[in-house]
PDB file of C-alpha atoms in Angstrom:
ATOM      1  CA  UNK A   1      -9.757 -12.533  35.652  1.00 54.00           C
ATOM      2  CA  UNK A   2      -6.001 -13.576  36.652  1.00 63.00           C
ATOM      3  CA  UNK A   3      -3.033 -12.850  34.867  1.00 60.00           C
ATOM      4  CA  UNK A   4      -2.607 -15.682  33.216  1.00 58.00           C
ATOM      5  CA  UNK A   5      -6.504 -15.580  31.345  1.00 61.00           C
ATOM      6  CA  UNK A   6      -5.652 -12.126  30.785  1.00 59.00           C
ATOM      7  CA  UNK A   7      -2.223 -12.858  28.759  1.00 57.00           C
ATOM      8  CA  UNK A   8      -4.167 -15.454  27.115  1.00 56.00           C
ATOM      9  CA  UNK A   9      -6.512 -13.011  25.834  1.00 59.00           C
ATOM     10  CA  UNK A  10      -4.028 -10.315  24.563  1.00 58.00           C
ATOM     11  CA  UNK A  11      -2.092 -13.212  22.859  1.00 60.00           C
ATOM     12  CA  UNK A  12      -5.427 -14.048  20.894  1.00 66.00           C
ATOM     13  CA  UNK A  13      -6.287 -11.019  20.374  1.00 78.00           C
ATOM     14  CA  UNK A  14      -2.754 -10.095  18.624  1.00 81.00           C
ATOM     15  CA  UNK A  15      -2.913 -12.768  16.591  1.00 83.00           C
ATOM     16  CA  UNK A  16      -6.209 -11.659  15.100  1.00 85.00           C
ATOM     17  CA  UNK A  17      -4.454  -7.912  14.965  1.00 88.00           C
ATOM     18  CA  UNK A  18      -1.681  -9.381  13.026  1.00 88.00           C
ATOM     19  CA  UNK A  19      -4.586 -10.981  10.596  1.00 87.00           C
ATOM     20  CA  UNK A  20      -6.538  -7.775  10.396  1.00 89.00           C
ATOM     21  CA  UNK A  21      -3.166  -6.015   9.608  1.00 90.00           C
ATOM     22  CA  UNK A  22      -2.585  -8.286   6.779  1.00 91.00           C
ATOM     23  CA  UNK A  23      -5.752  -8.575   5.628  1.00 91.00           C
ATOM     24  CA  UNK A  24      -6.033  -4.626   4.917  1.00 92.00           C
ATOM     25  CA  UNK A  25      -2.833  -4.652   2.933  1.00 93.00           C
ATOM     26  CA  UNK A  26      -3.381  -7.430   1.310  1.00 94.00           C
ATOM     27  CA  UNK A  27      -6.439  -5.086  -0.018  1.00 94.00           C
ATOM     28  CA  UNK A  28      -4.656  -2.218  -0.370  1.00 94.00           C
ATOM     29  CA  UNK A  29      -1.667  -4.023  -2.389  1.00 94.00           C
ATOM     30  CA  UNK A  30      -4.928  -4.852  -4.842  1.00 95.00           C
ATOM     31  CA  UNK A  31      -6.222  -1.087  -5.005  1.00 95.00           C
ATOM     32  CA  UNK A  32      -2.821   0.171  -5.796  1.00 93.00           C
ATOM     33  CA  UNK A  33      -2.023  -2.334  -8.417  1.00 91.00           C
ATOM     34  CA  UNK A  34      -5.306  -1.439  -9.933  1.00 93.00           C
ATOM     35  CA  UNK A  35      -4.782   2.234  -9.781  1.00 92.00           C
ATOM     36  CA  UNK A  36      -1.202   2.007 -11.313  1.00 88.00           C
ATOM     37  CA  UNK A  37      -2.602  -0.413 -14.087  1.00 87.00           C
ATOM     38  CA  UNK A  38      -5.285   2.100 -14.916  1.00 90.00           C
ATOM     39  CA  UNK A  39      -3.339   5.056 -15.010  1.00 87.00           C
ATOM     40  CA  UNK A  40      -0.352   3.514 -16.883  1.00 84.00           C
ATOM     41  CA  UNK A  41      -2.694   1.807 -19.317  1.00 84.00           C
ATOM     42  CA  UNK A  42      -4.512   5.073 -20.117  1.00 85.00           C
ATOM     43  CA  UNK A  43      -1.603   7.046 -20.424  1.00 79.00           C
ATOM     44  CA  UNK A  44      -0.179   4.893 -23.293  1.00 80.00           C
ATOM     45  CA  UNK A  45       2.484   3.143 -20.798  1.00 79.00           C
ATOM     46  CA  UNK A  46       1.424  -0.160 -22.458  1.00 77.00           C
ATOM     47  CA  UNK A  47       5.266  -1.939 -23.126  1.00 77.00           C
ATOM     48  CA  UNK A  48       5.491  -4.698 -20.197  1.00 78.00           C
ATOM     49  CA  UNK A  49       8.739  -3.204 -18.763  1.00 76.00           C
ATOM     50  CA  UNK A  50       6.637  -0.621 -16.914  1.00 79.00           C
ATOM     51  CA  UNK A  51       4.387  -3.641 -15.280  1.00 78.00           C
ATOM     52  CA  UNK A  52       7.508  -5.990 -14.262  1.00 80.00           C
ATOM     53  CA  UNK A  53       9.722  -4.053 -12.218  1.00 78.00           C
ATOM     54  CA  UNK A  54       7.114  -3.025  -9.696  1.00 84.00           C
ATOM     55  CA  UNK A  55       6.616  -5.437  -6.828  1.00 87.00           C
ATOM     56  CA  UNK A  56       4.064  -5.711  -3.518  1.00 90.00           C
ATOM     57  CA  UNK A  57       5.542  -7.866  -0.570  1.00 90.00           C
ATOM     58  CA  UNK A  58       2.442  -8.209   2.163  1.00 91.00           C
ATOM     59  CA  UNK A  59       3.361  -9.553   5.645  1.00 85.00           C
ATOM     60  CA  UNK A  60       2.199  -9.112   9.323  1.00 80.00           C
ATOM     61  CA  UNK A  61       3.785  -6.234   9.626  1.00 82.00           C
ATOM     62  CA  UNK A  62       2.800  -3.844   6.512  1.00 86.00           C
ATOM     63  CA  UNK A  63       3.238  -3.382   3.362  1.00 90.00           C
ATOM     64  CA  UNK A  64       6.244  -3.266   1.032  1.00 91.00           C
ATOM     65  CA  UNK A  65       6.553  -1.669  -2.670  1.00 88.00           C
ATOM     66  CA  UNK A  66       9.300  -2.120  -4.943  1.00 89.00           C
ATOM     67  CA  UNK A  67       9.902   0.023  -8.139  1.00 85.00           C
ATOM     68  CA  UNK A  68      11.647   0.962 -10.684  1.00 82.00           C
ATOM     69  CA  UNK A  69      13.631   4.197 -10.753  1.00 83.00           C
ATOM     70  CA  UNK A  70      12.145   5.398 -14.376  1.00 79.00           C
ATOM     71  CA  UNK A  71       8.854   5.007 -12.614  1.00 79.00           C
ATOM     72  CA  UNK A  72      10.000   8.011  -9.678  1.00 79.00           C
ATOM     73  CA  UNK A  73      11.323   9.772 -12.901  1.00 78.00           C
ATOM     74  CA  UNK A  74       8.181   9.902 -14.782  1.00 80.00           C
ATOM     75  CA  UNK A  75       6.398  11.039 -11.681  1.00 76.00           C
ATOM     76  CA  UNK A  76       8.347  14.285 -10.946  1.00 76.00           C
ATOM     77  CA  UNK A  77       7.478  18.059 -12.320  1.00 77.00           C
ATOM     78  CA  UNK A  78      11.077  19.248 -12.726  1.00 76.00           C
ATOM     79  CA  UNK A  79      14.497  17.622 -12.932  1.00 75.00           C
ATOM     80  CA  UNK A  80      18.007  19.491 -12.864  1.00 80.00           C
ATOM     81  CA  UNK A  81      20.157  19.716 -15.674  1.00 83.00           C
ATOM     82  CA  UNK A  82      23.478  21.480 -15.466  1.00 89.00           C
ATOM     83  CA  UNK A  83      21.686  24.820 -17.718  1.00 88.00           C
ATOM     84  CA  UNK A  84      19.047  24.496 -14.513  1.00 88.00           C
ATOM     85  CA  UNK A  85      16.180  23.445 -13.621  1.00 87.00           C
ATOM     86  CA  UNK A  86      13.610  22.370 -16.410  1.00 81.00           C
ATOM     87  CA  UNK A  87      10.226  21.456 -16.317  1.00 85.00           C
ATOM     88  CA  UNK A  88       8.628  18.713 -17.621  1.00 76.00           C
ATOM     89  CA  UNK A  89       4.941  16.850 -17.639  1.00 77.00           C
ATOM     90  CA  UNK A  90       4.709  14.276 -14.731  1.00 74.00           C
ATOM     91  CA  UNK A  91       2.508  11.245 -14.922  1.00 81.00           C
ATOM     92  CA  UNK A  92       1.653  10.970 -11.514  1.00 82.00           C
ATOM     93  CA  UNK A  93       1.888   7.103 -10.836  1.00 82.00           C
ATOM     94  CA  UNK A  94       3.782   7.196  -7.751  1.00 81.00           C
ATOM     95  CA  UNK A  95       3.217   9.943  -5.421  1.00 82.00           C
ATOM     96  CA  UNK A  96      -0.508  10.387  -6.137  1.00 86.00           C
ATOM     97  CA  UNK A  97      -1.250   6.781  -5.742  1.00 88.00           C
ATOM     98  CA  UNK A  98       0.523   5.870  -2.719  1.00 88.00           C
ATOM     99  CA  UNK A  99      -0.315   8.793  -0.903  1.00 89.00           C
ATOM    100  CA  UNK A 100      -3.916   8.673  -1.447  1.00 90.00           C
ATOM    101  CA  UNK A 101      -4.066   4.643  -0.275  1.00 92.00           C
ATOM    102  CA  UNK A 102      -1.971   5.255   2.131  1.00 92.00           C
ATOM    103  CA  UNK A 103      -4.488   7.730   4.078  1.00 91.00           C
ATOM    104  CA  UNK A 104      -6.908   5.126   3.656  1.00 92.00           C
ATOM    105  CA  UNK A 105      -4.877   2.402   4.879  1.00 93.00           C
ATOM    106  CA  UNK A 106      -4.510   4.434   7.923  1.00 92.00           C
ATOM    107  CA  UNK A 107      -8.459   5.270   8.513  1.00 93.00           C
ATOM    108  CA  UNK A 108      -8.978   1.630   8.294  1.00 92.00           C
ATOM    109  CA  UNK A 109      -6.363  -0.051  10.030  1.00 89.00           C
ATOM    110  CA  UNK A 110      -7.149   2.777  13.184  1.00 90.00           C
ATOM    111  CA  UNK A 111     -11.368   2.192  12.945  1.00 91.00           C
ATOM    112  CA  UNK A 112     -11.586  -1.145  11.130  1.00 88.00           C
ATOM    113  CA  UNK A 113     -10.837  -2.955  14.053  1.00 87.00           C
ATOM    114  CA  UNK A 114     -14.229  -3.991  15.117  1.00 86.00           C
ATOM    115  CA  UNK A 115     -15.490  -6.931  17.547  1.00 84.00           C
ATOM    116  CA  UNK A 116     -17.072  -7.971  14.283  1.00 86.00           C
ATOM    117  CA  UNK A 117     -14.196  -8.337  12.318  1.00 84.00           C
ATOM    118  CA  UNK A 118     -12.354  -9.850  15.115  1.00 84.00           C
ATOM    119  CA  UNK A 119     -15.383 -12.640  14.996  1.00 84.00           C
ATOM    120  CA  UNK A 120     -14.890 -13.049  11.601  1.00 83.00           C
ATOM    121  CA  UNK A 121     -11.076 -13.235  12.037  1.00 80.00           C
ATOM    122  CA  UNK A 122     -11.660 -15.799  14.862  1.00 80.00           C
ATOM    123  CA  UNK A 123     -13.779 -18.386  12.544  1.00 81.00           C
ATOM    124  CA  UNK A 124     -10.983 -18.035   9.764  1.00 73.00           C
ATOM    125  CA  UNK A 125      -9.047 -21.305   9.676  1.00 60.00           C
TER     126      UNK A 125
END
């Protein structure tokens, strides 16, 4: 194989990366709406202010999440006050969440990258 088939190759091959890369957040983006909704629902979170200032961008390159600062607020155990630091019950709908996709996220975008899924990635047009 000469140079020029093996370029070819890698330039396929990170196109289908690029797919497979926005493929898996375009999952995860799903899974961590979902978890949020469930969590916020069941917790009594139920005006629509706590839904509309969260926001998923997907692209080639990852994943982006936009939020609201109440929603950072809610999630932490303590805050400081000027008489010191007071604690207070956290709703974890932040850290938690994230966190825990984002470990998956990793797992799958290391071993998910399979000649099968590269087939499948191939045929998608």
């Amino acid at each position: 194989m000469d140079l020029l088939d093996q370029r070819d190759n890698n330039g396929h091959d990170s196109i289908l990366k690029k797919r497979f890369i926005q493929s898996v957040m375009q999952e995860a983006k799903v899974d961590i709406d979902k978890a949020q909704r469930n969590y916020l629902s069941s917790r009594g979170f139920e005006a629509n202010d706590w839904y509309d200032g969260r926001g998923f961008t997907v692209s080639t390159d990852g994943l982006e999440y936009t939020h609201l600062k109440k929603h950072r607020f809610v999630d932490m155990k303590t805050r400081r006050t000027k008489e010191g630091i007071k604690k207070k019950r956290s709703h974890p709908i932040h850290n938690r969440i994230i966190w825990g996709h984002y470990n998956n996220i990793i797992k799958e975008l290391h071993f998910g990258f399979t000649e099968e899924i590269k087939e499948k990635l191939r045929n998608i047009d």
